[in-house]
Short mmCIF file of C-alpha atoms and ligand atoms in Angstrom, two decimals:
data_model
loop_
_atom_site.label_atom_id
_atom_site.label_comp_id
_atom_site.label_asym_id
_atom_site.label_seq_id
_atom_site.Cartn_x
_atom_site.Cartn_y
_atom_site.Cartn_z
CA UNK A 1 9.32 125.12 178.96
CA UNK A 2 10.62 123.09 181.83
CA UNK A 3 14.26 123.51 182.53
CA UNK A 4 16.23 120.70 181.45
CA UNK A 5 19.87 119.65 182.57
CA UNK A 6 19.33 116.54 179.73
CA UNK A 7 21.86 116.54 176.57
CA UNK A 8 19.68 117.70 173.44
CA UNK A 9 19.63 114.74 171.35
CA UNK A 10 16.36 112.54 170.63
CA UNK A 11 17.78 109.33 168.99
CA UNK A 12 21.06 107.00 169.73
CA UNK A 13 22.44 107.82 166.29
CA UNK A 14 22.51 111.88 167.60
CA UNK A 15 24.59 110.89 170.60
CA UNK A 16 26.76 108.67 168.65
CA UNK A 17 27.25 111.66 166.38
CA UNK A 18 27.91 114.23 169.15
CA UNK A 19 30.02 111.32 170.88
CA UNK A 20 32.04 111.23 167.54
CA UNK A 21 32.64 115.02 167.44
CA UNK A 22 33.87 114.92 170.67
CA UNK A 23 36.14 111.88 170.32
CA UNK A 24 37.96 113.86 167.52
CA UNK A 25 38.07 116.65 169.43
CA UNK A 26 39.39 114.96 172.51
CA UNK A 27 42.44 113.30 170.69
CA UNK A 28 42.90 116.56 168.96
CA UNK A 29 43.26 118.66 171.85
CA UNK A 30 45.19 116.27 173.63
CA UNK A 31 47.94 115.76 170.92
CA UNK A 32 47.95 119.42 170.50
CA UNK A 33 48.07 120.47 174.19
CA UNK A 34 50.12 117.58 176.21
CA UNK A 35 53.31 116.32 175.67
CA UNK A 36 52.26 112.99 177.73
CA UNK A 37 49.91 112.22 174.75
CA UNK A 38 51.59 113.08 172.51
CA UNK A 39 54.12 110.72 172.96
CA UNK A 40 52.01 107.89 173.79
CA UNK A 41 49.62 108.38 170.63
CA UNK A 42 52.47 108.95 168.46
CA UNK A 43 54.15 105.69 170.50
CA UNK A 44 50.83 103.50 169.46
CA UNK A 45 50.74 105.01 165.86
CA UNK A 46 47.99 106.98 165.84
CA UNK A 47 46.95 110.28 165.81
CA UNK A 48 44.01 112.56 165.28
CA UNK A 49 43.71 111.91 162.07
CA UNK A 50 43.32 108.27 163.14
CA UNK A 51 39.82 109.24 164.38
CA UNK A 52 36.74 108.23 161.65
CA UNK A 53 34.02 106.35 163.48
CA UNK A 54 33.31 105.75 167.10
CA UNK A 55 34.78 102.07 166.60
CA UNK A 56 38.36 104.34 166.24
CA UNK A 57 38.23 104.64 170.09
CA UNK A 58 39.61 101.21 170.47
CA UNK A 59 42.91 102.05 168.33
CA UNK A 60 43.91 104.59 171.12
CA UNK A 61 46.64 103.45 173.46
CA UNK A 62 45.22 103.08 177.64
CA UNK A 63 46.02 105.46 180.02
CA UNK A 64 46.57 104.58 183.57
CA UNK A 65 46.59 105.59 187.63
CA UNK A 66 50.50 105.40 187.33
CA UNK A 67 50.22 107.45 184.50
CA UNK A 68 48.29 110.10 186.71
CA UNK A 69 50.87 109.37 189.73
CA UNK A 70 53.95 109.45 187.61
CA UNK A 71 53.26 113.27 186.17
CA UNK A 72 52.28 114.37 189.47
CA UNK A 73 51.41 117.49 190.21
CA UNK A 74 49.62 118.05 187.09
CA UNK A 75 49.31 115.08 185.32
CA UNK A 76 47.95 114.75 181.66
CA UNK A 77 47.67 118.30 181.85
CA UNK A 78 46.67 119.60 177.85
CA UNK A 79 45.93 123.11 178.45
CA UNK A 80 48.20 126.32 180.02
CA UNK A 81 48.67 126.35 183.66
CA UNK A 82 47.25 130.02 183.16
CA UNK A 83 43.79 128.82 182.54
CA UNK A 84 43.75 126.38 185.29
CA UNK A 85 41.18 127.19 187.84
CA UNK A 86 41.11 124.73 190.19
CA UNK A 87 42.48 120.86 191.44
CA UNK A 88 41.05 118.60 193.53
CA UNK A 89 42.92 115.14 194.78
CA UNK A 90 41.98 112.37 195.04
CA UNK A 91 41.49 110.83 198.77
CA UNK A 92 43.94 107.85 197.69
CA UNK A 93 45.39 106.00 200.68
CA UNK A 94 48.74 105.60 199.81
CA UNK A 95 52.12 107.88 198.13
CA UNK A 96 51.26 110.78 196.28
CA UNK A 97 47.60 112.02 195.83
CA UNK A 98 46.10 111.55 191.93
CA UNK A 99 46.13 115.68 191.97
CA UNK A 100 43.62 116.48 188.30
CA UNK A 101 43.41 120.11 187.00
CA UNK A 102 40.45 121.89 186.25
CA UNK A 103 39.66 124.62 183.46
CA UNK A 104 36.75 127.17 183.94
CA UNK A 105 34.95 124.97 181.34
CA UNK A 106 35.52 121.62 183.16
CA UNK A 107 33.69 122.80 186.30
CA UNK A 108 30.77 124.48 184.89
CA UNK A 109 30.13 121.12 182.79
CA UNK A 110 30.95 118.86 185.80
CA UNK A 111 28.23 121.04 187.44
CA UNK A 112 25.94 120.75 184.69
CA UNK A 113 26.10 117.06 184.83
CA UNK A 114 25.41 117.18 188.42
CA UNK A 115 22.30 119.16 188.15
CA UNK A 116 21.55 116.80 185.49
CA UNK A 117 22.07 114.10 188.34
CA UNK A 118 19.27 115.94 191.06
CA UNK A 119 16.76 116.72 187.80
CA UNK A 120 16.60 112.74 187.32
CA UNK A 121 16.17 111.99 191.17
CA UNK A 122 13.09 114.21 190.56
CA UNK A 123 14.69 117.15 192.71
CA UNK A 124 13.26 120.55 192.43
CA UNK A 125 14.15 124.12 193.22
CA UNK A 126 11.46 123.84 196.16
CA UNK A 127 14.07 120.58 197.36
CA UNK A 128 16.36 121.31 200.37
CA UNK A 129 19.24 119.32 200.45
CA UNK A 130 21.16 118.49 203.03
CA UNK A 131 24.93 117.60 201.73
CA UNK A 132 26.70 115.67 204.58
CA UNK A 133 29.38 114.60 202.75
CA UNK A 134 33.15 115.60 202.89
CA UNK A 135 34.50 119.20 202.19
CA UNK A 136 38.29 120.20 201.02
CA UNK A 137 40.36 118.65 198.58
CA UNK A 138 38.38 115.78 197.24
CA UNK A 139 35.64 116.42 195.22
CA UNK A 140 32.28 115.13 196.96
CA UNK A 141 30.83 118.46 199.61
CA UNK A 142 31.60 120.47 196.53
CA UNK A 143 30.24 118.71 193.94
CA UNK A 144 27.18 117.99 195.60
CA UNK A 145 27.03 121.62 196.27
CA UNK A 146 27.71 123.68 192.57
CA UNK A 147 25.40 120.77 191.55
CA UNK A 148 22.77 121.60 194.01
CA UNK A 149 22.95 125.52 193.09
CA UNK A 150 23.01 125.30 189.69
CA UNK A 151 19.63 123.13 189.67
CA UNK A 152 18.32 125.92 192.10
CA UNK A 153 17.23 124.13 195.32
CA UNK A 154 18.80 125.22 198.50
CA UNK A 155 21.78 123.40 199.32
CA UNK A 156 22.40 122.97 203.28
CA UNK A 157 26.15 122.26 203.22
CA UNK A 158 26.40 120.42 206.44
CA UNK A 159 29.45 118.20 206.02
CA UNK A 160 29.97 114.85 207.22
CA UNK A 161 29.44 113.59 210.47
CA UNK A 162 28.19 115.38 213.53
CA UNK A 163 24.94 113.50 214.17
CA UNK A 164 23.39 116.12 216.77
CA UNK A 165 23.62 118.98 213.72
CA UNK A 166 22.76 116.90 211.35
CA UNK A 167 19.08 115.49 212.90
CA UNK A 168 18.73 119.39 214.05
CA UNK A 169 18.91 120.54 210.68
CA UNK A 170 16.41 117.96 209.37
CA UNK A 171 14.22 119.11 212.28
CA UNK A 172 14.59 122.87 211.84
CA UNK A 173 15.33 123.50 208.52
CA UNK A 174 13.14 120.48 207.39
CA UNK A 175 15.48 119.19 204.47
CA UNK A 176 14.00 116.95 201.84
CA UNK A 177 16.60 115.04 200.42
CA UNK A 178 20.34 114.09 202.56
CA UNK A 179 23.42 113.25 200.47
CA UNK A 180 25.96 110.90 202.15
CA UNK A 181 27.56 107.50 202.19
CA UNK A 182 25.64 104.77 202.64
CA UNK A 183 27.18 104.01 205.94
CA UNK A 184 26.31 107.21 207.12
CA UNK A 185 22.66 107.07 205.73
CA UNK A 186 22.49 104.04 207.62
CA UNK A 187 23.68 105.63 210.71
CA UNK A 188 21.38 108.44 210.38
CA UNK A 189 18.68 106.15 209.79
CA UNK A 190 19.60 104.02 213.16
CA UNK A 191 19.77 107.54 214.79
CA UNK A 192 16.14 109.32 213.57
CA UNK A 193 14.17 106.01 214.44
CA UNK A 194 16.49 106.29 218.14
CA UNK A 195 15.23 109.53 218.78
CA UNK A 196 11.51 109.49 217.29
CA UNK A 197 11.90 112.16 214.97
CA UNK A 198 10.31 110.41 211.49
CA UNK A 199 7.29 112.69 212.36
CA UNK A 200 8.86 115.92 212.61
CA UNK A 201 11.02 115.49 209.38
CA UNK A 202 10.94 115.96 205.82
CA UNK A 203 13.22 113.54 204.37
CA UNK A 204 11.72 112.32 201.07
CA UNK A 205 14.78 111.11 199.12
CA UNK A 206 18.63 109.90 199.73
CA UNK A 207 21.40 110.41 197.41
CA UNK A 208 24.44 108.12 198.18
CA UNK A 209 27.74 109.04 196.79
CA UNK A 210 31.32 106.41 196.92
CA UNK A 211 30.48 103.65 198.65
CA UNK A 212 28.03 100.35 197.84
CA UNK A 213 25.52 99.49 199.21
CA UNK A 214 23.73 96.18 199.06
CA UNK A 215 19.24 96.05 198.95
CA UNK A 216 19.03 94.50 202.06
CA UNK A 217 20.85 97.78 203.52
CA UNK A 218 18.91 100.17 201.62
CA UNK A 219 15.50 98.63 202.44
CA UNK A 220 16.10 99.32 206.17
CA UNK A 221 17.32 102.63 205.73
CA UNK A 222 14.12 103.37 203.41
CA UNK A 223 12.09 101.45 206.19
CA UNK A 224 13.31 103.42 209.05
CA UNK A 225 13.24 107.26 207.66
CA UNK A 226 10.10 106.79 205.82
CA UNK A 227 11.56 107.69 202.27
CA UNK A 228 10.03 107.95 198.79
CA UNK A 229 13.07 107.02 196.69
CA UNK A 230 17.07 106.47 197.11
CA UNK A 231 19.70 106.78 194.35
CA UNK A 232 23.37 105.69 193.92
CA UNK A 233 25.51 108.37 192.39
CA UNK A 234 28.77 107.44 190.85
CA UNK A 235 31.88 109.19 190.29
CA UNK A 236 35.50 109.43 190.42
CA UNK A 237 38.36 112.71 190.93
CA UNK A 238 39.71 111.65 187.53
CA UNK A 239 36.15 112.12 185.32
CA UNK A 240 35.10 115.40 187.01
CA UNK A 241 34.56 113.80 190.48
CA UNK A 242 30.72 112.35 191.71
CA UNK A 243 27.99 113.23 189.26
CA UNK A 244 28.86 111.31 186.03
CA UNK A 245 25.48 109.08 186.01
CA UNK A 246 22.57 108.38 188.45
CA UNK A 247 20.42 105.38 188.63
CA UNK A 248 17.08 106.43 188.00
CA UNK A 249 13.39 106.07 189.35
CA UNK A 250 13.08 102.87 187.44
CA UNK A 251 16.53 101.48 189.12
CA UNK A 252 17.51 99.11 186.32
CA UNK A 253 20.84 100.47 186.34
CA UNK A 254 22.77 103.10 186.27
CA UNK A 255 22.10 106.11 183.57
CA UNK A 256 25.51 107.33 182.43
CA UNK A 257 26.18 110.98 181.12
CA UNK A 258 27.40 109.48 177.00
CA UNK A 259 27.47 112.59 175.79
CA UNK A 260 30.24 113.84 178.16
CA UNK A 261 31.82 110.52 178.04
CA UNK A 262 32.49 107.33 176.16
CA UNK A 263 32.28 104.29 178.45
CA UNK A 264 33.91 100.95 177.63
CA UNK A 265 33.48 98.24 179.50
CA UNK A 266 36.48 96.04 179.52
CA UNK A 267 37.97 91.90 180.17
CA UNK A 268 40.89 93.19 182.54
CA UNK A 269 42.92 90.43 181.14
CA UNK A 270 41.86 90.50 177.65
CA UNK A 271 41.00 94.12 177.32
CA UNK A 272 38.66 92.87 175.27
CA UNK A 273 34.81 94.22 175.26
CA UNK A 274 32.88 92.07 177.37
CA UNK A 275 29.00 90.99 176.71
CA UNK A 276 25.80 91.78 177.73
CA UNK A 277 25.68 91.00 181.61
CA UNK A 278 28.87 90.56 181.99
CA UNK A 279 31.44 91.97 184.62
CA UNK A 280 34.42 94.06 183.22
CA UNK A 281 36.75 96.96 184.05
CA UNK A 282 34.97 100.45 183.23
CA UNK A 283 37.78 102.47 180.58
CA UNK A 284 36.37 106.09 179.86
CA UNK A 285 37.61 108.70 177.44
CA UNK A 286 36.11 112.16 177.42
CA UNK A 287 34.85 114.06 175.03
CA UNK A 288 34.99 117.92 176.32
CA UNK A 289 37.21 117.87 179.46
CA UNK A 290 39.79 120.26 178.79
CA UNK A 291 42.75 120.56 181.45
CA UNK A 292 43.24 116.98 182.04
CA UNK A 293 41.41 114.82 179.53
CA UNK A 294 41.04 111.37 179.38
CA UNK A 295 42.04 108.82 177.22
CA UNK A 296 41.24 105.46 177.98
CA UNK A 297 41.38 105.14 181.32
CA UNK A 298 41.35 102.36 182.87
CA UNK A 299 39.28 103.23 186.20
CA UNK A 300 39.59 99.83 188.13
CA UNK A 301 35.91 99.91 188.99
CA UNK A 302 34.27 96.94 187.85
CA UNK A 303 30.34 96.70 186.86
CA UNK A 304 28.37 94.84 184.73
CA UNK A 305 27.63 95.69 180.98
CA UNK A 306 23.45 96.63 180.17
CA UNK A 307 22.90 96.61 176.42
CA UNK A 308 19.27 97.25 176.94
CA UNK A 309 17.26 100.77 177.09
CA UNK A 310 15.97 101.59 180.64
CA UNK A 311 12.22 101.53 180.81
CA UNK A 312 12.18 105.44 181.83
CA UNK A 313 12.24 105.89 177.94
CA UNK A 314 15.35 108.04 178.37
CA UNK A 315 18.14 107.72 176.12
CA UNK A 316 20.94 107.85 177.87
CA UNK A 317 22.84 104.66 178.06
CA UNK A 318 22.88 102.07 181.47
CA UNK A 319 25.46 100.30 183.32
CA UNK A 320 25.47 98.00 186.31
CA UNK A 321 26.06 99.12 190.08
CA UNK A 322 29.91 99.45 191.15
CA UNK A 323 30.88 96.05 192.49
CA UNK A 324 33.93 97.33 193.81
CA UNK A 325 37.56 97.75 191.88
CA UNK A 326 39.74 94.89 190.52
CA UNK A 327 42.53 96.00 193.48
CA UNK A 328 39.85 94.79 195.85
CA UNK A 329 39.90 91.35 194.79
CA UNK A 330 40.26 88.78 196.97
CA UNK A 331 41.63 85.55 196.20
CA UNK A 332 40.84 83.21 198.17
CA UNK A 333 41.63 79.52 198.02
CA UNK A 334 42.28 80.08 194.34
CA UNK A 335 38.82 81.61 193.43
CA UNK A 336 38.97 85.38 193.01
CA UNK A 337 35.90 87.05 194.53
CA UNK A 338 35.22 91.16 194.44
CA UNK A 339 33.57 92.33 197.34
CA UNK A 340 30.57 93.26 195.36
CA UNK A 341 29.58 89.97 195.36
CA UNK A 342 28.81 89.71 199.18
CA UNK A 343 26.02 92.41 198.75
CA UNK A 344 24.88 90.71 196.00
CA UNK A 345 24.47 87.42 197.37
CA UNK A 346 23.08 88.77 200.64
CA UNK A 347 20.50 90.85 199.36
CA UNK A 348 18.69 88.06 197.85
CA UNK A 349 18.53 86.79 201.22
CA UNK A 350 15.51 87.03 203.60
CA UNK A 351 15.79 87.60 207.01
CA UNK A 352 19.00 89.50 206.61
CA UNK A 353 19.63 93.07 207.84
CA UNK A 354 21.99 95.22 206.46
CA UNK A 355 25.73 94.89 207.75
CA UNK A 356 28.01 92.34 207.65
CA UNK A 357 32.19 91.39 207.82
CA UNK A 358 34.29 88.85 205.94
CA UNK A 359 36.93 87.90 207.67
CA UNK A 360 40.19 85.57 206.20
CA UNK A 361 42.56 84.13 207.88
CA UNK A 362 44.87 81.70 207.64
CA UNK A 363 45.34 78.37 210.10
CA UNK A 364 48.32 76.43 211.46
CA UNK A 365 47.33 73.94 208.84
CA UNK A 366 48.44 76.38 206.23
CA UNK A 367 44.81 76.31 204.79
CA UNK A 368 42.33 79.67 204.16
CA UNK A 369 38.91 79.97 206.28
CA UNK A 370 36.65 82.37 205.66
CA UNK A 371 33.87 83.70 208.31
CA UNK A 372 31.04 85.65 207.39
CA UNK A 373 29.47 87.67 210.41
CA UNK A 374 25.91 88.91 209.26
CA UNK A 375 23.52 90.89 211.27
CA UNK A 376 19.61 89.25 211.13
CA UNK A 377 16.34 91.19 211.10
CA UNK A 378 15.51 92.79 214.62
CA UNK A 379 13.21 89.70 216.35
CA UNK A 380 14.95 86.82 214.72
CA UNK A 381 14.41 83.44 216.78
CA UNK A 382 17.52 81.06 217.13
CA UNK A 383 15.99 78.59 214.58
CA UNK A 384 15.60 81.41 212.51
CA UNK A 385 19.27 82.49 213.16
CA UNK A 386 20.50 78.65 212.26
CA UNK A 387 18.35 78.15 209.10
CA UNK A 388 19.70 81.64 207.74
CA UNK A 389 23.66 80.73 208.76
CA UNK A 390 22.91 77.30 206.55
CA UNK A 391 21.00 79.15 203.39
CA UNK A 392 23.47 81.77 203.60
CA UNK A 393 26.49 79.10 203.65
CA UNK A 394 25.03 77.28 200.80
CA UNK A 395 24.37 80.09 198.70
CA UNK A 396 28.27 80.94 199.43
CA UNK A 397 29.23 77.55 198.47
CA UNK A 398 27.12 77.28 195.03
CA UNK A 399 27.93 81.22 193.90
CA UNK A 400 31.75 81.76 195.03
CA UNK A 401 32.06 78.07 194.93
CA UNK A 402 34.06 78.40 198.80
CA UNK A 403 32.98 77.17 201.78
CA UNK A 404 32.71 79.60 204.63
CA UNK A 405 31.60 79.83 208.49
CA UNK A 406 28.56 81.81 209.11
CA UNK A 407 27.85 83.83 212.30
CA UNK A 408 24.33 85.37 212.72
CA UNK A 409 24.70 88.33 215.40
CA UNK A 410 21.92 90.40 216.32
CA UNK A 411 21.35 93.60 214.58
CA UNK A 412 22.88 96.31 215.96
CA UNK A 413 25.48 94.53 217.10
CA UNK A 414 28.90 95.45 213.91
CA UNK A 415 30.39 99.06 214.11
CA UNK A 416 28.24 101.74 212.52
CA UNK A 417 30.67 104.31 210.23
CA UNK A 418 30.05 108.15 209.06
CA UNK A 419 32.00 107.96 206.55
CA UNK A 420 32.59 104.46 204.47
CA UNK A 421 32.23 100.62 206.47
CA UNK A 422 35.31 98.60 206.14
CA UNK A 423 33.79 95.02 205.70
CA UNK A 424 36.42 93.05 204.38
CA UNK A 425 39.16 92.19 206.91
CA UNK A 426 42.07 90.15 205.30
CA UNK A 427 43.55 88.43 208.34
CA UNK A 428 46.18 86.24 206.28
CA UNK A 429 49.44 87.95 206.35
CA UNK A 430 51.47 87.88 203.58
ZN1 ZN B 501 15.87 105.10 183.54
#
């Protein structure tokens, strides 16, 4: 029999059982084990006792960043230092690092679910994959990697960056499937077509980890390297680190590991469960995640709630792409806009190519303007150029409901990145 990284349930009403054992477990374990939850579950009233059905999730009290920041260095920490294995941090910009504990446990299951990840891209042990994403503290290089290992294909641990290495080991070592940032796929993409190499590689699949990336982006980057197939890969420091979900061949979302996690998706103002299609906050709570579990965690990282089964015919559960987190917002002349929505709107868009900027600022008359620079299709005439600045200005107006200015620039012509694209640059001031 074929080796399988999938959980070992056939129906919904399995999961939802092993999602309930693991609930009570979860609460259990954390009363037991921390004395942070303990005092907030005993705070809210509840306890693990309190646990009966899977709808018992929603009487448990949230847990937060500042939750993570205030018990720094080993926040929500429900086990003895003693059988602690290893951290990783998160690559936060600002104060103190989100720093999250690992037991022996948590890392062979965070590398289970990360084989599970490469066994639904359709990877095999006769894949090579290039990893060019970063190594150290954060927990991308070696997630990809135990991931990669575990699954059985040869993992080429290249790191981010350094372009010359990176074609040579496509060339020479003739890796099948490169893991990276989109901005760096995109790069690399840019680069192989540069130096005529499609023919002498073996590039058959991307797998992008941490940043979004919109279709008309992806569809040049498929274009230019020739590929079969590229998948987003979610995941954050505080649920294991990358490798909680994958989209899958069928890309009608995103396949989500339920039976190492309960996902809720969330009205940030209301808290309230949002409906089908919607856009809400993504709150998890594990169910076997021993050192630092999670109880309701409110992630920041907003997608879209899919109540439907994916056409694959597998089981496990589907959300929306990332659109970006609710710090990102932007509010702009009263309307509140994610930057999720530019890729969006763009990539129903023809004639676009793949980067663009938003820039804000604000003018001596006190008032907001907004300018969208967007690169065009290689070729593009100037009538072209003006009928694409209008559709893409109207399309603006009647989604966001803002006006905005519209540059069309050649493409090529914005800053390529090997590591994540800053788009959004908030000129305003305070
Ligand atoms: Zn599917």
């Amino acid at each position: 029999m074929k080796k399988t990284f999938m959980p070992d349930v056939t129906d919904l009403s399995q999961l939802q059982e092993h999602q309930l054992k693991g609930l009570k477990w979860t609460v259990q374990h954390a009363y037991q084990g921390s004395p942070f939850y303990r005092k907030r579950l005993d705070a809210a009233g509840v306890g693990p006792d309190s646990i009966r059905s899977l709808e018992d999730v929603r009487r448990l009290p949230f847990t937060t960043a500042d939750d993570l920041r205030k018990g720094y260095p080993f926040p929500l920490l429900a086990v003895d230092l003693s059988r602690v294995v290893r951290i990783h941090a998160s690559s936060g910009t600002t104060g103190k690092k989100k720093v999250l504990a690992y037991t022996r446990k948590d890392i062979e299951d965070w590398q289970h679910m990360f084989a599970r990840c490469y066994e639904m891209a359709g990877v095999t042990p006769m894949d090579r994959v290039q990893i060019a994403v970063g190594y150290g503290i954060w927990t991308a290089g070696v997630g990809f990697q135990l991931g990669c290992e575990r699954l059985g294909a040869m993992a080429v641990p290249a790191g981010p960056g350094n372009i010359d290495m990176q074609c040579q080991f496509l060339e020479d070592l003739q890796s099948t499937v490169l893991c990276c940032t989109a901005s760096m796929g995109l790069l690399m993409a840019e680069e192989i077509e540069r130096r005529r190499l499609r023919g002498k590689i073996a590039l058959k699949k991307l797998i992008f980890g941490s940043e979004r990336s919109g279709d008309a982006m992806r569809a040049r980057i498929r274009d230019l390297m020739g590929l079969e197939d590229m998948f987003d890969i979610p995941g954050m420091t505080e649920l294991y680190g990358p490798g909680t979900g994958l989209d899958c061949p069928k890309h009608e979302g995103i396949h989500y590991w339920a039976d190492y996690y309960i996902l809720e998706i969330l009205d940030p103002e209301t808290l309230e469960p949002v409906a089908d299609g919607e856009t809400g906050e993504m709150v998890v709570t594990t169910l076997k995640k021993e050192a630092a579990p999670l109880i309701r965690y409110r992630t920041r990282d907003l997608t879209q709630r899919i109540d439907r089964p994916c056409s694959c015919g597998n089981i496990l559960p589907l959300h929306g792409r990332i659109l970006g987190r609710s710090d990102d917002m932007i509010i702009f002349r009263g309307v509140n806009i994610y930057p999720g929505q530019f890729d969006q709107l763009l990539s129903q868009l023809p004639g676009i190519s793949c980067e663009y900027q938003v820039h804000l600022r604000r003018e001596a008359d006190g008032k907001d303007y907004m300018t969208l620079k967007v690169e065009c299709r290689p070729g593009a005439s100037e009538d072209l150029k003006d009928d694409l600045s209008k559709a893409i200005a109207d399309a603006i107006k009647k989604q966001m409901m803002v006006r905005c200015n519209v540059e069309i620039l050649d493409c090529g012509c914005l800053p390529r990145s090997e590591r994540k694209s800053k788009r959004i640059f908030d000129e305003r001031g305070q």
